GROMACS .gro file of C-alpha atoms in nm:
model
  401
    1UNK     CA    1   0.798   1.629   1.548
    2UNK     CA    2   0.796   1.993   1.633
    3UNK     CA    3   1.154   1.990   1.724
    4UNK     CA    4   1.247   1.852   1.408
    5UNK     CA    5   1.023   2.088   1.209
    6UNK     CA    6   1.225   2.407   1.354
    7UNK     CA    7   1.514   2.304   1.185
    8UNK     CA    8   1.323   2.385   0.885
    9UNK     CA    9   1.254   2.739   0.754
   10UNK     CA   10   0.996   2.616   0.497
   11UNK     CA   11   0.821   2.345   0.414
   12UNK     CA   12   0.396   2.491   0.429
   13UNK     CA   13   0.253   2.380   0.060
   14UNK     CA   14   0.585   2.157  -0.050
   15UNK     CA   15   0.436   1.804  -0.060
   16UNK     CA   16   0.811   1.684  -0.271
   17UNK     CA   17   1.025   1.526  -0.057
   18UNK     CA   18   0.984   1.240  -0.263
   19UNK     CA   19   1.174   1.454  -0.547
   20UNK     CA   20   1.400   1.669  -0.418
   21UNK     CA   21   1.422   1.752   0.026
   22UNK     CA   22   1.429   2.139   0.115
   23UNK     CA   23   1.764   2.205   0.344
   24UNK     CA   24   1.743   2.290   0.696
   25UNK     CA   25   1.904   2.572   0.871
   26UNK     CA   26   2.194   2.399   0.966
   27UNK     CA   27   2.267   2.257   0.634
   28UNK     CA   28   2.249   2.617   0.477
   29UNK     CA   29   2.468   2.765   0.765
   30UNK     CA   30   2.708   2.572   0.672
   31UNK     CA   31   2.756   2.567   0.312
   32UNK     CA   32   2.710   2.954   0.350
   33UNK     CA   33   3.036   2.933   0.563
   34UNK     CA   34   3.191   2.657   0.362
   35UNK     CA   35   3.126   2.969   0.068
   36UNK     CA   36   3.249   3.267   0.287
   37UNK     CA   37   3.555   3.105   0.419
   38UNK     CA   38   3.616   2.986   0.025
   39UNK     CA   39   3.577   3.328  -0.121
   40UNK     CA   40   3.799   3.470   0.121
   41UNK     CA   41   4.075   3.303   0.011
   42UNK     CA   42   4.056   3.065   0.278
   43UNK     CA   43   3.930   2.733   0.198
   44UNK     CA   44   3.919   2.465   0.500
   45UNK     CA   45   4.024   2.121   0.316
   46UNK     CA   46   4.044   1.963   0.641
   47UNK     CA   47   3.745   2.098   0.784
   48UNK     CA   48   3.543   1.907   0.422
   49UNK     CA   49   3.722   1.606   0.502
   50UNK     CA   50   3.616   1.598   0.821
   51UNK     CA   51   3.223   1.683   0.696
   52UNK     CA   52   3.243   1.340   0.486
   53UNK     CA   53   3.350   1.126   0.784
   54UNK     CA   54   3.075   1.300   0.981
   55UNK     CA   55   2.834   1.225   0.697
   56UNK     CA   56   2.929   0.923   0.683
   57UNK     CA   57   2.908   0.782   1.049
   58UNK     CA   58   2.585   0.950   1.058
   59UNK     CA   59   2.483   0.791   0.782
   60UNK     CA   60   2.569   0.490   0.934
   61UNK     CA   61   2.375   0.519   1.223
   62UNK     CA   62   2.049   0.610   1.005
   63UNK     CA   63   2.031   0.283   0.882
   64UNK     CA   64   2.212   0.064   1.123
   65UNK     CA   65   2.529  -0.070   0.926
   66UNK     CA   66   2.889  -0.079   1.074
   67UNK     CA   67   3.119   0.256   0.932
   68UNK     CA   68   3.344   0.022   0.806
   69UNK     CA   69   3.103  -0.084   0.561
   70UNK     CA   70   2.994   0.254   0.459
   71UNK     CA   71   3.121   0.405   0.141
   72UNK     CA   72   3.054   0.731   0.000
   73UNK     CA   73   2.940   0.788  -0.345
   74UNK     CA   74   2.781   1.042  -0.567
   75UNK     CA   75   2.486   0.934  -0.785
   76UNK     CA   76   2.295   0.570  -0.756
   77UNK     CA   77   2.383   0.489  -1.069
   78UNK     CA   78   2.739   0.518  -0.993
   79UNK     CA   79   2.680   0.236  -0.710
   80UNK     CA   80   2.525   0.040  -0.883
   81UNK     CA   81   2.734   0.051  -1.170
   82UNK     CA   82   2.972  -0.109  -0.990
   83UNK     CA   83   2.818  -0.353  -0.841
   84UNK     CA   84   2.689  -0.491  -1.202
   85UNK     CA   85   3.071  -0.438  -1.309
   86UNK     CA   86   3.149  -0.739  -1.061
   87UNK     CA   87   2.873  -0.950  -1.146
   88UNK     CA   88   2.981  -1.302  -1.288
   89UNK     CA   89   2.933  -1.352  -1.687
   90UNK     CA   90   2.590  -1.431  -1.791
   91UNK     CA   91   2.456  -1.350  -1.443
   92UNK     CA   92   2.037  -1.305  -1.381
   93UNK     CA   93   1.963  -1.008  -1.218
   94UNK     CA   94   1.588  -0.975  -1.135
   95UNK     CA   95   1.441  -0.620  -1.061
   96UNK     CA   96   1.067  -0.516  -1.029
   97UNK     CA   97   0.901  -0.398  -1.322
   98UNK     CA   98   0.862   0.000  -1.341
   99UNK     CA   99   1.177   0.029  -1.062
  100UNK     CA  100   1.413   0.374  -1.135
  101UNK     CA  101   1.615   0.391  -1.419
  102UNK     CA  102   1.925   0.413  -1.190
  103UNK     CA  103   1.903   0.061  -1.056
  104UNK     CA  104   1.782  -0.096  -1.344
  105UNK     CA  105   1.956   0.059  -1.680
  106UNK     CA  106   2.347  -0.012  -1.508
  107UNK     CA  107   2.301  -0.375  -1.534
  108UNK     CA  108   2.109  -0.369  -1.841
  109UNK     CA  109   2.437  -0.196  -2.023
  110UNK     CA  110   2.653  -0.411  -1.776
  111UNK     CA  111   2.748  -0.666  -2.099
  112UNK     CA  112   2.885  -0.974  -2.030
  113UNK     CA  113   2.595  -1.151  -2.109
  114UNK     CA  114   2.440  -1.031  -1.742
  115UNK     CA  115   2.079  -1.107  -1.776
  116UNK     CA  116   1.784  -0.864  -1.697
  117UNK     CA  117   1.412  -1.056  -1.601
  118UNK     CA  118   1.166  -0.830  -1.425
  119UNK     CA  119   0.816  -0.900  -1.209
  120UNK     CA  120   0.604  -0.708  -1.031
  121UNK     CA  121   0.692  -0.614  -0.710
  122UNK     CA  122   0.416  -0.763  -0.556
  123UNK     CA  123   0.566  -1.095  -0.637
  124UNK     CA  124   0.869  -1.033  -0.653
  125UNK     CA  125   0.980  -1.309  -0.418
  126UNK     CA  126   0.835  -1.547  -0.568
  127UNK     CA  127   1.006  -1.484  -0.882
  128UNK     CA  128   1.334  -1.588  -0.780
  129UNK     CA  129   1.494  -1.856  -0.869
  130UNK     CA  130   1.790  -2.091  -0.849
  131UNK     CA  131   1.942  -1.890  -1.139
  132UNK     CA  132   1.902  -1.576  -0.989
  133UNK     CA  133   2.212  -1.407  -0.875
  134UNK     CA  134   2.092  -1.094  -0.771
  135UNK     CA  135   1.788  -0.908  -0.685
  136UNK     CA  136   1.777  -0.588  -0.716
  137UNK     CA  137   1.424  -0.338  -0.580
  138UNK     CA  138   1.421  -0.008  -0.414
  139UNK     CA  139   1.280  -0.003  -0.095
  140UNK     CA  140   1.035   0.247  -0.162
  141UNK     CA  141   0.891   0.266  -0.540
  142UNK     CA  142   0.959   0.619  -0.690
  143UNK     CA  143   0.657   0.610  -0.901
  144UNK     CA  144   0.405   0.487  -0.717
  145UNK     CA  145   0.532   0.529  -0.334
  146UNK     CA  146   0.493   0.146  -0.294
  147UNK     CA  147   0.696  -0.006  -0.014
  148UNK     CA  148   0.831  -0.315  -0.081
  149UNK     CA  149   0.777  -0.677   0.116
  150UNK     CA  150   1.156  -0.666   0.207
  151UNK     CA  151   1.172  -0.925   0.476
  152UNK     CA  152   0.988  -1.204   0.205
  153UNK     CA  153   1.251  -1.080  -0.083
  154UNK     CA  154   1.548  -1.112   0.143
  155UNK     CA  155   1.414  -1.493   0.220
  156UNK     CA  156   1.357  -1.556  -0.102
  157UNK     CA  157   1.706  -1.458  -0.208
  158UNK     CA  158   1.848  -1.644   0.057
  159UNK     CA  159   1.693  -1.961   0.008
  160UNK     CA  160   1.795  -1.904  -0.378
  161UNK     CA  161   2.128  -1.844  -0.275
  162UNK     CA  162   2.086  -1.494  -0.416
  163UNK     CA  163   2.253  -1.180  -0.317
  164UNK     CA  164   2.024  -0.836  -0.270
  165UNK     CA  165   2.102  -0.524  -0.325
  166UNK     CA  166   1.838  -0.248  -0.217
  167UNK     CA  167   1.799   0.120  -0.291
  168UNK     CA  168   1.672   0.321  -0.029
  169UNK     CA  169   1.726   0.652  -0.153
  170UNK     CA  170   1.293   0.690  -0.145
  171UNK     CA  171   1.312   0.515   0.226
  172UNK     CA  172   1.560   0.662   0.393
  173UNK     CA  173   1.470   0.991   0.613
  174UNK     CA  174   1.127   0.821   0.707
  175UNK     CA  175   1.077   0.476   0.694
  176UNK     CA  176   1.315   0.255   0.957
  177UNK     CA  177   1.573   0.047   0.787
  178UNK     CA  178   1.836  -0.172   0.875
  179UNK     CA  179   2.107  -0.216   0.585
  180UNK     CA  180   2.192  -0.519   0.748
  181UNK     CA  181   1.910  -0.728   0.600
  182UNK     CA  182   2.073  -0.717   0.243
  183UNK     CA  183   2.420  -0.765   0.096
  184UNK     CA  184   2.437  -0.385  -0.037
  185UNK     CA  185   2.232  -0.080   0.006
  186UNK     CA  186   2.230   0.223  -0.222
  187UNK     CA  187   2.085   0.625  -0.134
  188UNK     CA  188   2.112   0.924  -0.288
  189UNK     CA  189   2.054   1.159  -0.007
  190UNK     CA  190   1.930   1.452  -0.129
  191UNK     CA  191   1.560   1.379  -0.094
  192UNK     CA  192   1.409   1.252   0.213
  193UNK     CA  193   1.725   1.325   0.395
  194UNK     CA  194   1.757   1.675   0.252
  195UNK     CA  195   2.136   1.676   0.198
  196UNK     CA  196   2.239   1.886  -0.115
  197UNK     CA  197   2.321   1.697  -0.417
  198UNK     CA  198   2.554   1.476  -0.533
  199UNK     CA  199   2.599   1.274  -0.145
  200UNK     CA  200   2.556   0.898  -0.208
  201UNK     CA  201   2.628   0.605   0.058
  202UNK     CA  202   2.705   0.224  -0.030
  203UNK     CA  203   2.651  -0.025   0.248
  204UNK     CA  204   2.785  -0.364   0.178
  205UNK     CA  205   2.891  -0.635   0.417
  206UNK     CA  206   3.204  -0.787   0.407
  207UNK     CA  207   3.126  -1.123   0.248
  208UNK     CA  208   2.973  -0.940  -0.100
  209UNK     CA  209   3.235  -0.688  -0.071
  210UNK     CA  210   3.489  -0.938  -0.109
  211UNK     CA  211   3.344  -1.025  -0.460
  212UNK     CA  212   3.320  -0.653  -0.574
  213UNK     CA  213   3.629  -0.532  -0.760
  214UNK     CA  214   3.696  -0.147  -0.686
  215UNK     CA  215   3.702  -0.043  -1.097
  216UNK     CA  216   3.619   0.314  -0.972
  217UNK     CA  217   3.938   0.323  -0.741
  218UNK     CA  218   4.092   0.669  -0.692
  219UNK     CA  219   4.317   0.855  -0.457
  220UNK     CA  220   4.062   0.886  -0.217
  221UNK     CA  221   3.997   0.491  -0.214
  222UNK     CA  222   4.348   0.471  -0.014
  223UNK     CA  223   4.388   0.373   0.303
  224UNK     CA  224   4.557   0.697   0.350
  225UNK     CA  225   4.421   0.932   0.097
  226UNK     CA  226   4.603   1.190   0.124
  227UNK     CA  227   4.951   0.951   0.060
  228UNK     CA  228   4.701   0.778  -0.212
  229UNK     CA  229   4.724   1.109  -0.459
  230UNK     CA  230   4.965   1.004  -0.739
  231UNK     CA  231   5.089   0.682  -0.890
  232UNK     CA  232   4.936   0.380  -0.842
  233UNK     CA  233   4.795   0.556  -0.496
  234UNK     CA  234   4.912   0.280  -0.235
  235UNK     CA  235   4.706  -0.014  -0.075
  236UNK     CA  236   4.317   0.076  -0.082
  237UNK     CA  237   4.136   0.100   0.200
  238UNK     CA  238   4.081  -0.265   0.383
  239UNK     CA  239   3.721  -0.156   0.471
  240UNK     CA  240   3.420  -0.048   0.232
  241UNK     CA  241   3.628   0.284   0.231
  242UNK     CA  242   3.792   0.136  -0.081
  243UNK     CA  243   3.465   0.160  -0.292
  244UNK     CA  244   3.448   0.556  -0.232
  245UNK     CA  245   3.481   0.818  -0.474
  246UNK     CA  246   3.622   1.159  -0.464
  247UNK     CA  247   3.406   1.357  -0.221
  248UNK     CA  248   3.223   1.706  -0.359
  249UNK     CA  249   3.318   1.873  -0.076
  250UNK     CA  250   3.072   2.138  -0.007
  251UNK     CA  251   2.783   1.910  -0.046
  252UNK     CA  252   2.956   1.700   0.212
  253UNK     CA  253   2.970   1.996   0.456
  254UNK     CA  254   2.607   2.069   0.365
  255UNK     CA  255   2.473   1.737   0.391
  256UNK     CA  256   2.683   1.626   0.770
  257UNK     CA  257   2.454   1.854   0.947
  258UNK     CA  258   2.125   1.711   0.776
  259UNK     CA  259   2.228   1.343   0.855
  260UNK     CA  260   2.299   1.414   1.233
  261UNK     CA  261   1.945   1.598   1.271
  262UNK     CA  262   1.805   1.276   1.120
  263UNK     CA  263   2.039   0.982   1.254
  264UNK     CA  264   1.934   1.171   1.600
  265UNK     CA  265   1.578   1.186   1.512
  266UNK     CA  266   1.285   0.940   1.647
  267UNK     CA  267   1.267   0.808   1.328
  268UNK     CA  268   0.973   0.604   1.480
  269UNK     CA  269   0.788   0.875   1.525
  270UNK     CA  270   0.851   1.058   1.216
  271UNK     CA  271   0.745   0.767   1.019
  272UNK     CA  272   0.400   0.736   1.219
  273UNK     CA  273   0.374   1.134   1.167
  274UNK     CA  274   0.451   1.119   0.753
  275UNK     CA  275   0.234   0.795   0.695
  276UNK     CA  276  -0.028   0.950   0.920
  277UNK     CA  277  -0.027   1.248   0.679
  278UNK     CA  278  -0.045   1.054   0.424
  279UNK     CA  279  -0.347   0.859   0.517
  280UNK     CA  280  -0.542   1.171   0.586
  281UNK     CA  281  -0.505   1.282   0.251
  282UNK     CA  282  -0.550   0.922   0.101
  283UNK     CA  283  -0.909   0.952   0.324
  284UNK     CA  284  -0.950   1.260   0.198
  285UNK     CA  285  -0.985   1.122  -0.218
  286UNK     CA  286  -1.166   0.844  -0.108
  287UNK     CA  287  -0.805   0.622  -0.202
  288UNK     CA  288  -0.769   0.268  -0.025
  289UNK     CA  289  -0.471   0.260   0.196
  290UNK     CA  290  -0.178   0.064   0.160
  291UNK     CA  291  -0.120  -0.271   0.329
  292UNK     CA  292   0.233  -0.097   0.384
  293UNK     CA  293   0.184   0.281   0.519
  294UNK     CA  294   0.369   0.456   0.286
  295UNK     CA  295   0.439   0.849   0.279
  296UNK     CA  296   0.408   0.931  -0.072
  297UNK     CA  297   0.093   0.915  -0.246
  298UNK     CA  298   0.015   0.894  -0.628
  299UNK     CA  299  -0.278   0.798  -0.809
  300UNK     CA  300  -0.363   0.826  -1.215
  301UNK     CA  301  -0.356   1.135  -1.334
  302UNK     CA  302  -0.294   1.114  -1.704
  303UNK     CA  303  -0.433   1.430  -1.817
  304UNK     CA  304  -0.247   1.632  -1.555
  305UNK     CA  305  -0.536   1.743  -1.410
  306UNK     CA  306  -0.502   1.693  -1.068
  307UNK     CA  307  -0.161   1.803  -1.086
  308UNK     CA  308  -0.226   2.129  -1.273
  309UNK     CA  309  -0.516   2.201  -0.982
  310UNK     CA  310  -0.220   2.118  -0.713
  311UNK     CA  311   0.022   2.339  -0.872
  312UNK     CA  312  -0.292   2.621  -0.954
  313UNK     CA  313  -0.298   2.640  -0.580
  314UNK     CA  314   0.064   2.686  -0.445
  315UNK     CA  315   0.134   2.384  -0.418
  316UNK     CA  316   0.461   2.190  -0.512
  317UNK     CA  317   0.384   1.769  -0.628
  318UNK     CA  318   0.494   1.635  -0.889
  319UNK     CA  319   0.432   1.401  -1.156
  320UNK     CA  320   0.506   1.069  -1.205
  321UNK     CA  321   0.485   0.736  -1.488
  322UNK     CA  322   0.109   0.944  -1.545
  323UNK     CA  323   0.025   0.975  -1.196
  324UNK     CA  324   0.005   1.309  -0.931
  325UNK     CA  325   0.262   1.240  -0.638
  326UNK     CA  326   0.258   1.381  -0.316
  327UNK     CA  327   0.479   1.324  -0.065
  328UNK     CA  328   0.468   1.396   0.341
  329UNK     CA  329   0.768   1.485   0.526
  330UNK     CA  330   0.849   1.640   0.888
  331UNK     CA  331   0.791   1.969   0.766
  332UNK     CA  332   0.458   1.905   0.667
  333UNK     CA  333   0.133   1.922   0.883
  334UNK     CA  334  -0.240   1.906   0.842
  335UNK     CA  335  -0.305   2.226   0.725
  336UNK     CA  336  -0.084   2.063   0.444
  337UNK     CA  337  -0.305   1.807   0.398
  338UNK     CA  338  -0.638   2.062   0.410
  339UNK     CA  339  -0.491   2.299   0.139
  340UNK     CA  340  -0.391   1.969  -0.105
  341UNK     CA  341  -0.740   1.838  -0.021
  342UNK     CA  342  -0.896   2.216  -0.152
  343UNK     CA  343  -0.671   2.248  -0.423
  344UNK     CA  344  -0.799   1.939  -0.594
  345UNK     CA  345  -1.209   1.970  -0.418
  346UNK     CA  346  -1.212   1.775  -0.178
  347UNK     CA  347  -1.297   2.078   0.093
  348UNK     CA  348  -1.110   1.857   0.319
  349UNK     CA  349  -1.401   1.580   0.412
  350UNK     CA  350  -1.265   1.233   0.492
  351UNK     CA  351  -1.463   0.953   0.233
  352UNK     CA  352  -1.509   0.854  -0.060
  353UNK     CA  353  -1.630   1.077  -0.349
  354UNK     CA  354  -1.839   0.989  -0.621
  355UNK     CA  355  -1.734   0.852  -0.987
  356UNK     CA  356  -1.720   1.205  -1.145
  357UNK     CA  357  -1.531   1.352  -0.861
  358UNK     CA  358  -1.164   1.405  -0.876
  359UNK     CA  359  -1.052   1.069  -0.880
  360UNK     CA  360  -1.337   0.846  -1.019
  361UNK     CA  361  -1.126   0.679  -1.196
  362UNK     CA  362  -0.836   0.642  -0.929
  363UNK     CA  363  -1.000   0.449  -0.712
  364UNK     CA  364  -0.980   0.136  -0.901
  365UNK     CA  365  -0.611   0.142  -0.993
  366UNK     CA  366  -0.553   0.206  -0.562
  367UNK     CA  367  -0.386  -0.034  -0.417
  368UNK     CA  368  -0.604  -0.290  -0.196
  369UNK     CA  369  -0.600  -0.395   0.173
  370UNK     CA  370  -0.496  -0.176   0.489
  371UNK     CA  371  -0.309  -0.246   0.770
  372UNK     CA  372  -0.131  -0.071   1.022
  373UNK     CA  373   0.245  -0.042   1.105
  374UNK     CA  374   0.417  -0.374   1.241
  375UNK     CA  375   0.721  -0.270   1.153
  376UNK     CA  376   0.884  -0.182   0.814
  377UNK     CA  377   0.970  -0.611   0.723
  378UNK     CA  378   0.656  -0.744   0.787
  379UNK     CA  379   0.424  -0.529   0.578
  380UNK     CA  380   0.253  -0.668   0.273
  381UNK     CA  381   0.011  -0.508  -0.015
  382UNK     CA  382  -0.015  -0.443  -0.415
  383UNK     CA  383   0.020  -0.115  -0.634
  384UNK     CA  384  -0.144  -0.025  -0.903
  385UNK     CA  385  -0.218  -0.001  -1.255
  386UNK     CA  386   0.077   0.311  -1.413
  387UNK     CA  387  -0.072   0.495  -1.676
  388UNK     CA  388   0.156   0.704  -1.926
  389UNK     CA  389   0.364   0.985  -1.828
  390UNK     CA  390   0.198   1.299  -1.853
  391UNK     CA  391   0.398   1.515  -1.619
  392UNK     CA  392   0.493   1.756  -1.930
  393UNK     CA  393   0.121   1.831  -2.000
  394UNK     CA  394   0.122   2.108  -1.643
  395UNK     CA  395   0.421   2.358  -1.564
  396UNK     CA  396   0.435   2.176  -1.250
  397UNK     CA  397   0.744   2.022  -1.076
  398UNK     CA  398   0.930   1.844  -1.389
  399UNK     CA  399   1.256   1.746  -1.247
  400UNK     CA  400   1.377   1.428  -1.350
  401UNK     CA  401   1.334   1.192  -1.068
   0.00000   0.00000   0.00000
């Protein structure tokens, strides 16, 4: 893990990878370049172009798809917008309760008569059914850092006759995935994979792509883009290349390096070394550990309390659905963990605290059982009780996501 830290000029106190990843050096080199060369008067097109096929195949070897079935996108809801577009009329879609507006509120406007039912994720495999056409979950739940029973959904959609679609824009960058288990994948990069903003990726295998129609089709969806620019544009792309969107260049060139550091990373061990954070500082508030290691933590916080002490301190979390949310990333170490554990008096023991301590009330909305890492599709457990929002309550971290 210390190799991969270098790359990082910061990190000490910034517990929000979960909202928004710091850049590493190599990302910043090279949109500082990418700037240089541009204000010059000496833009290199060729040299972007190149970035998003970098990105890309990177990308693809993060999470173990083909490169012909990668396409490159800008913002989840984008994705998934067009998935939903292609859905048959008066298609089910089923979706967790509570999942990110992003993957949820597309197919809700879809029209059509395309059908929203949620469940909790917990059970979300066994809510679907023969009419289910879809099921749609994020890997990793945004507001409460849940990980989801992927392996049981995928079966369940399978035996249903189902397709899946899975967001793993709160997975990807620590948790091992394989896009391959579902018939489309969907990540904004710019958190656990620190890439800048705007840098999306759609995995979908052949057979589902076949029943998507490209309605966001543009000159870069050509076979040959650069032949594809006027008119009609030409043939699209015969691969998943046909689903992409006009790249934002410099956050390509920014976000290539950052998905070669990681696509070369042990992401084995980085997992073990972010959950293993995170369960220090679960021991730490005296919070039952997931079935499912996860590396973001969140428990109730509806007055803001907690995450006014965090924030008091230095520290960057964030707020969530009325819960404080950390999150533990390769930059992050136990000294981390310590100063969080200070900030909100917990001195940094390991145990349970009493009913008036900092979260008396947390512990019974913490999810139940423990369990240790047997790999990311055969990992079971329950979340918890979401109170209401209360992020605006602290001048804490208030970004949207």
């Amino acid at each position: 893990m210390s190799t991969l830290a270098s790359h990082f000029t910061g990190g000490r106190d910034y517990l929000a990878a979960c909202t928004l990843g710091i850049p590493a050096r190599g990302t910043v080199r090279a949109v500082r370049a990418d700037l240089d060369a541009a204000a010059s008067g000496r833009p290199d097109i060729a040299a972007a172009s190149r970035a998003v096929e970098d990105a890309r195949s990177a990308y693809a070897r993060l999470v173990h798809s083909p490169v012909g079935d990668v396409a490159i996108a800008s913002q989840t809801s984008v994705m998934v917008s067009l998935i939903a577009a292609s859905l048959p009329e008066g298609a089910e879609v089923l979706c967790p309760e509570g999942d990110f507006s992003s993957l949820v509120a597309p197919f809700v406007h879809a029209g059509r008569g395309i059908r929203l039912r949620t469940a909790p994720l917990a059970h979300l495999a066994d809510a679907v059914t023969s009419d289910t056409s879809l099921v749609a979950f994020s890997l990793v739940q945004s507001a409460t850092g849940e990980v989801a029973d992927a392996a049981g959904i995928a079966a369940a959609a399978t035996r249903a006759g189902a397709r899946t679609l899975c967001d793993l824009t709160q997975a990807a960058g620590w948790l091992p995935v394989d896009a391959t288990l579902f018939d489309a994948t969907v990540c904004h990069a710019y958190k656990w994979l620190c890439c800048p903003r705007g840098v999306g990726f759609l995995t979908v295998t052949p057979s589902f792509a076949a029943t998507l129609r490209p309605v966001q089709a543009g000159w870069y969806s050509g076979d040959d883009p650069w032949s594809s620019c006027y008119g009609t544009g030409g043939p699209l792309a015969s691969d998943a290349r046909r689903f992409d969107v006009s790249p934002a260049w410099q956050a390509f060139v920014g976000a290539a390096p950052a998905l070669e550091m990681f696509a070369d990373a042990d992401i084995t061990e980085l997992h073990a070394h972010a959950t293993g954070l995170a369960a220090r500082f679960r021991a730490g508030l005296g919070l039952a550990h997931p079935t499912r290691p996860s590396a973001i933590v969140t428990w109730p916080d509806a007055t803001g309390e907690a995450l006014a002490r965090l924030t008091a301190h230095g520290i960057t979390a964030s707020g969530r659905a009325g819960r404080a949310r950390v999150a533990f990333h390769v930059f992050n170490d136990d000294a981390d963990v310590n100063r969080a554990l200070e900030a909100l008096g917990a001195g940094g023991a390991v145990g349970a605290r009493g009913a008036s301590g900092v979260l008396g009330a947390g512990r019974a909305h913490a999810a139940e059982g423990a369990g240790d890492v047997v790999g990311v599709l055969h990992l079971s457990g329950a979340e918890g009780t979401v109170a209401p929002d209360s992020a605006h309550r602290v001048g804490a971290l208030s970004y949207s996501i």
